[in-house]
Structure formats: C-alpha cells, structure tokens
Amino acid sequence: MTDTALIVIDMLNTYEHEEAEALVPSVREALPAVQELLKRARATSTAVIYVNDNFGQWRSHHGELVERALNGRYPELVKPVLPDGDSLFIVKARHSIFYETPLAYLLGQLEVRHLVLCGQVTEQCILYSALDAHIRHFDVTVVPEAVAHIDEKLARAALRMMQTNMSAVLAPLHGVAFDALDGPI
C-alpha cells in the first residue's frame, strides 16, 4: 500500500448552477487527464477518494449524488470518472475537502501523507483543499491538466499560490506515476 491517495474533487456534478456554462469547457479539457490519473491509481491499488459537494441535499448519500449527476445536464462529463467498487467517498458541503468532513481521519487510518488533487474548481475547491492539506502537513501534488476552472486567470493565480505559498508540486500528467512502493513520481 502506498502513502499516497488520489483525491477526486467535485467531479460528480449536475452542472445546474450559476457558473456551469463557464466551467463545462474546462471540465471537458481536464476530463482525459482525470481519467488517466484514475486509471494509473487503480492499477497500483492507490487509494482513490472522491470528495464531492452535496449540493445542499442533506439526506443524500453517494449513490444518490452519483445518480443525480448522471441525470444532470452533462452526463458525458460524469460517466467517464464514476467511482468504482474500491473507491472511497466523502460528502462535503463547503469548498475545502477537509471542512467538517472525516477526510483527515480517513487519511490517518490509511496512513496517507501525500495527496494528488484533481477535479474542480481550481480557483475554489482545489485551492482551499490544497491550503487545508498544507496546514495539516500533507504533501500535495496538483496536476494542472486534471483540474478545471471557471476563470482561467484566477485559476493560473491559484496554481501559483498553491505552489508558492503551500509548497504544492505542480506536476504534469506525464510526470505522475503511482507506484505501490514510493507514491507518485
């Protein structure tokens, strides 16, 4: 087992929100890289953890969130990145994957020290999650090709902030290979 986890953030989305039309083109661009990260992580038995917004549905569980996303406006953006039977799933209600969630506890149980972040939205949930991971002393890698944005200029600034202020590694997709012994390379 590796000390690394792939964290897939908010990819199970109905795209029925105010900023969806600005987000969708970037999700389309990021989707192949997210799929590739999932493929690589699963091939090496690296933990894959989906952390997804509950969209205010307080009685939902992950199956309902998946179903709602598949019945949303862009199911073609959801189907390629669905959780498999080994994926772990945490529901969140705010921007950070850590805020009021059991993620830190789960990562401790799995003995994970390194997080590879992918998903959406770079200048929001990815940024705040990277900050909260840094504060909790996790090593963070962000794959720029595997994160989607609403505002490209803010996303570029967010990536710079993650790298400069949070010591996040911005790794190109071709530079990320999950290895069962050493974590991402």
CSV table of C-alpha atoms in Angstrom, one decimal:
chain,number,residue,atom,x,y,z
A,1,MET,CA,0.0,0.0,0.0
A,2,THR,CA,1.2,3.5,-0.9
A,3,ASP,CA,1.2,6.5,1.4
A,4,THR,CA,-0.5,8.4,-1.5
A,5,ALA,CA,-4.1,9.0,-2.3
A,6,LEU,CA,-5.7,10.4,-5.4
A,7,ILE,CA,-8.4,12.9,-4.4
A,8,VAL,CA,-11.1,13.5,-7.0
A,9,ILE,CA,-12.9,16.7,-6.1
A,10,ASP,CA,-16.5,17.6,-7.2
A,11,MET,CA,-16.4,15.7,-10.5
A,12,LEU,CA,-19.9,14.2,-9.8
A,13,ASN,CA,-21.7,17.4,-10.8
A,14,THR,CA,-25.2,18.1,-12.2
A,15,TYR,CA,-23.9,21.3,-13.8
A,16,GLU,CA,-27.1,23.0,-12.9
A,17,HIS,CA,-25.6,26.0,-11.1
A,18,GLU,CA,-24.9,29.6,-12.0
A,19,GLU,CA,-21.3,29.2,-13.2
A,20,ALA,CA,-21.8,25.9,-15.0
A,21,GLU,CA,-21.6,27.2,-18.6
A,22,ALA,CA,-18.2,28.9,-17.8
A,23,LEU,CA,-17.0,25.7,-16.1
A,24,VAL,CA,-18.0,23.0,-18.6
A,25,PRO,CA,-15.5,23.8,-21.4
A,26,SER,CA,-12.6,23.5,-18.9
A,27,VAL,CA,-14.1,20.2,-17.5
A,28,ARG,CA,-14.1,18.8,-21.0
A,29,GLU,CA,-10.4,19.7,-21.3
A,30,ALA,CA,-9.5,18.2,-17.9
A,31,LEU,CA,-11.6,15.0,-18.2
A,32,PRO,CA,-9.0,12.9,-20.1
A,33,ALA,CA,-6.3,13.7,-17.5
A,34,VAL,CA,-8.6,12.9,-14.6
A,35,GLN,CA,-9.5,9.6,-16.3
A,36,GLU,CA,-5.8,8.8,-16.8
A,37,LEU,CA,-5.0,9.6,-13.1
A,38,LEU,CA,-7.8,7.3,-12.1
A,39,LYS,CA,-6.5,4.5,-14.4
A,40,ARG,CA,-3.0,4.8,-13.0
A,41,ALA,CA,-4.0,5.0,-9.4
A,42,ARG,CA,-6.4,2.0,-9.7
A,43,ALA,CA,-3.7,-0.1,-11.5
A,44,THR,CA,-1.4,0.3,-8.5
A,45,SER,CA,-4.1,0.0,-5.7
A,46,THR,CA,-3.5,3.6,-4.7
A,47,ALA,CA,-6.4,4.8,-2.6
A,48,VAL,CA,-8.9,6.8,-4.7
A,49,ILE,CA,-11.1,9.1,-2.6
A,50,TYR,CA,-14.0,11.0,-4.1
A,51,VAL,CA,-14.8,14.1,-2.1
A,52,ASN,CA,-17.9,15.7,-3.6
A,53,ASP,CA,-20.3,18.5,-2.8
A,54,ASN,CA,-23.7,17.5,-1.5
A,55,PHE,CA,-25.3,20.4,-3.4
A,56,GLY,CA,-27.4,21.2,-0.3
A,57,GLN,CA,-29.0,17.7,-0.4
A,58,TRP,CA,-28.6,16.9,3.3
A,59,ARG,CA,-30.3,13.5,3.1
A,60,SER,CA,-28.2,12.3,0.2
A,61,HIS,CA,-25.6,9.5,0.2
A,62,HIS,CA,-23.0,8.9,-2.5
A,63,GLY,CA,-25.3,6.7,-4.6
A,64,GLU,CA,-27.9,9.5,-4.8
A,65,LEU,CA,-25.3,12.1,-5.7
A,66,VAL,CA,-24.0,9.8,-8.5
A,67,GLU,CA,-27.5,9.2,-9.8
A,68,ARG,CA,-28.3,12.9,-9.7
A,69,ALA,CA,-25.1,13.8,-11.6
A,70,LEU,CA,-25.8,11.2,-14.2
A,71,ASN,CA,-29.2,12.7,-14.7
A,72,GLY,CA,-27.8,16.2,-14.9
A,73,ARG,CA,-27.2,18.3,-17.9
A,74,TYR,CA,-23.8,16.8,-18.9
A,75,PRO,CA,-23.8,13.0,-18.0
A,76,GLU,CA,-20.9,12.6,-20.5
A,77,LEU,CA,-18.7,14.5,-18.1
A,78,VAL,CA,-19.7,12.3,-15.2
A,79,LYS,CA,-19.7,8.7,-16.7
A,80,PRO,CA,-16.0,8.5,-17.5
A,81,VAL,CA,-15.0,9.3,-13.9
A,82,LEU,CA,-17.5,7.3,-11.9
A,83,PRO,CA,-16.3,5.7,-8.7
A,84,ASP,CA,-15.6,2.0,-8.9
A,85,GLY,CA,-16.3,-0.5,-6.2
A,86,ASP,CA,-12.9,0.2,-4.5
A,87,SER,CA,-13.3,4.0,-4.4
A,88,LEU,CA,-13.9,5.7,-1.1
A,89,PHE,CA,-16.4,8.5,-0.9
A,90,ILE,CA,-16.9,11.5,1.3
A,91,VAL,CA,-19.6,14.1,1.1
A,92,LYS,CA,-18.7,17.8,1.7
A,93,ALA,CA,-20.8,20.9,2.0
A,94,ARG,CA,-18.2,23.7,1.5
A,95,HIS,CA,-15.2,24.4,-0.6
A,96,SER,CA,-12.5,22.5,1.3
A,97,ILE,CA,-12.4,18.7,1.2
A,98,PHE,CA,-11.4,18.9,4.9
A,99,TYR,CA,-14.0,21.3,6.3
A,100,GLU,CA,-16.4,19.4,8.6
A,101,THR,CA,-15.6,16.1,6.9
A,102,PRO,CA,-14.0,12.9,8.2
A,103,LEU,CA,-11.3,13.1,5.5
A,104,ALA,CA,-8.3,13.8,7.8
A,105,TYR,CA,-9.4,10.8,10.0
A,106,LEU,CA,-9.7,8.5,6.9
A,107,LEU,CA,-6.3,9.6,5.6
A,108,GLY,CA,-4.8,8.8,9.0
A,109,GLN,CA,-6.3,5.4,9.0
A,110,LEU,CA,-4.9,4.7,5.6
A,111,GLU,CA,-1.5,6.2,6.6
A,112,VAL,CA,-1.6,8.6,3.7
A,113,ARG,CA,0.8,11.5,3.7
A,114,HIS,CA,0.7,12.6,0.1
A,115,LEU,CA,-2.4,13.8,-1.8
A,116,VAL,CA,-2.7,14.1,-5.5
A,117,LEU,CA,-5.6,16.5,-6.2
A,118,CYS,CA,-7.7,16.6,-9.4
A,119,GLY,CA,-11.2,17.8,-10.2
A,120,GLN,CA,-12.9,21.2,-10.0
A,121,VAL,CA,-12.8,24.1,-9.4
A,122,THR,CA,-9.1,25.2,-9.5
A,123,GLU,CA,-9.6,28.7,-8.1
A,124,GLN,CA,-12.1,27.5,-5.4
A,125,CYS,CA,-12.3,23.9,-4.1
A,126,ILE,CA,-8.9,22.8,-5.3
A,127,LEU,CA,-7.2,25.9,-3.9
A,128,TYR,CA,-8.9,25.7,-0.5
A,129,SER,CA,-8.3,22.0,-0.3
A,130,ALA,CA,-4.6,22.4,-1.0
A,131,LEU,CA,-4.4,25.1,1.7
A,132,ASP,CA,-6.1,22.9,4.3
A,133,ALA,CA,-4.0,19.9,3.3
A,134,HIS,CA,-0.8,22.0,3.7
A,135,ILE,CA,-2.0,23.2,7.1
A,136,ARG,CA,-2.4,19.6,8.1
A,137,HIS,CA,1.1,18.8,6.9
A,138,PHE,CA,0.2,16.7,3.9
A,139,ASP,CA,2.4,16.8,0.8
A,140,VAL,CA,0.3,18.0,-2.1
A,141,THR,CA,0.6,17.4,-5.8
A,142,VAL,CA,-1.8,19.2,-8.2
A,143,VAL,CA,-1.9,18.1,-11.9
A,144,PRO,CA,-2.8,21.3,-13.8
A,145,GLU,CA,-4.1,19.3,-16.8
A,146,ALA,CA,-6.5,17.5,-14.4
A,147,VAL,CA,-8.2,20.5,-12.8
A,148,ALA,CA,-11.0,22.6,-14.3
A,149,HIS,CA,-11.6,26.3,-13.8
A,150,ILE,CA,-14.3,28.9,-14.2
A,151,ASP,CA,-12.0,31.8,-14.6
A,152,GLU,CA,-8.7,31.0,-16.3
A,153,LYS,CA,-6.8,34.0,-14.9
A,154,LEU,CA,-7.9,33.2,-11.4
A,155,ALA,CA,-7.0,29.5,-11.9
A,156,ARG,CA,-3.5,30.4,-13.0
A,157,ALA,CA,-3.1,32.6,-9.9
A,158,ALA,CA,-4.5,29.9,-7.7
A,159,LEU,CA,-2.0,27.3,-9.1
A,160,ARG,CA,0.9,29.8,-8.4
A,161,MET,CA,-0.4,30.4,-4.9
A,162,MET,CA,-0.6,26.6,-4.2
A,163,GLN,CA,3.0,26.2,-5.5
A,164,THR,CA,4.5,29.3,-3.8
A,165,ASN,CA,2.5,29.5,-0.5
A,166,MET,CA,1.6,25.9,0.1
A,167,SER,CA,4.6,24.0,-1.3
A,168,ALA,CA,2.3,22.1,-3.6
A,169,VAL,CA,4.1,20.3,-6.5
A,170,LEU,CA,2.5,21.2,-9.9
A,171,ALA,CA,3.2,18.0,-11.8
A,172,PRO,CA,2.4,17.5,-15.5
A,173,LEU,CA,0.3,14.4,-16.1
A,174,HIS,CA,3.1,12.6,-17.8
A,175,GLY,CA,5.2,13.1,-14.6
A,176,VAL,CA,2.7,11.4,-12.3
A,177,ALA,CA,3.1,7.6,-12.0
A,178,PHE,CA,1.6,5.9,-8.9
A,179,ASP,CA,4.0,3.3,-7.6
A,180,ALA,CA,2.9,1.0,-4.9
A,181,LEU,CA,6.2,1.4,-3.0
A,182,ASP,CA,7.0,5.1,-3.5
A,183,GLY,CA,3.9,7.1,-4.3
A,184,PRO,CA,3.6,9.4,-7.2
A,185,ILE,CA,6.8,10.2,-9.2
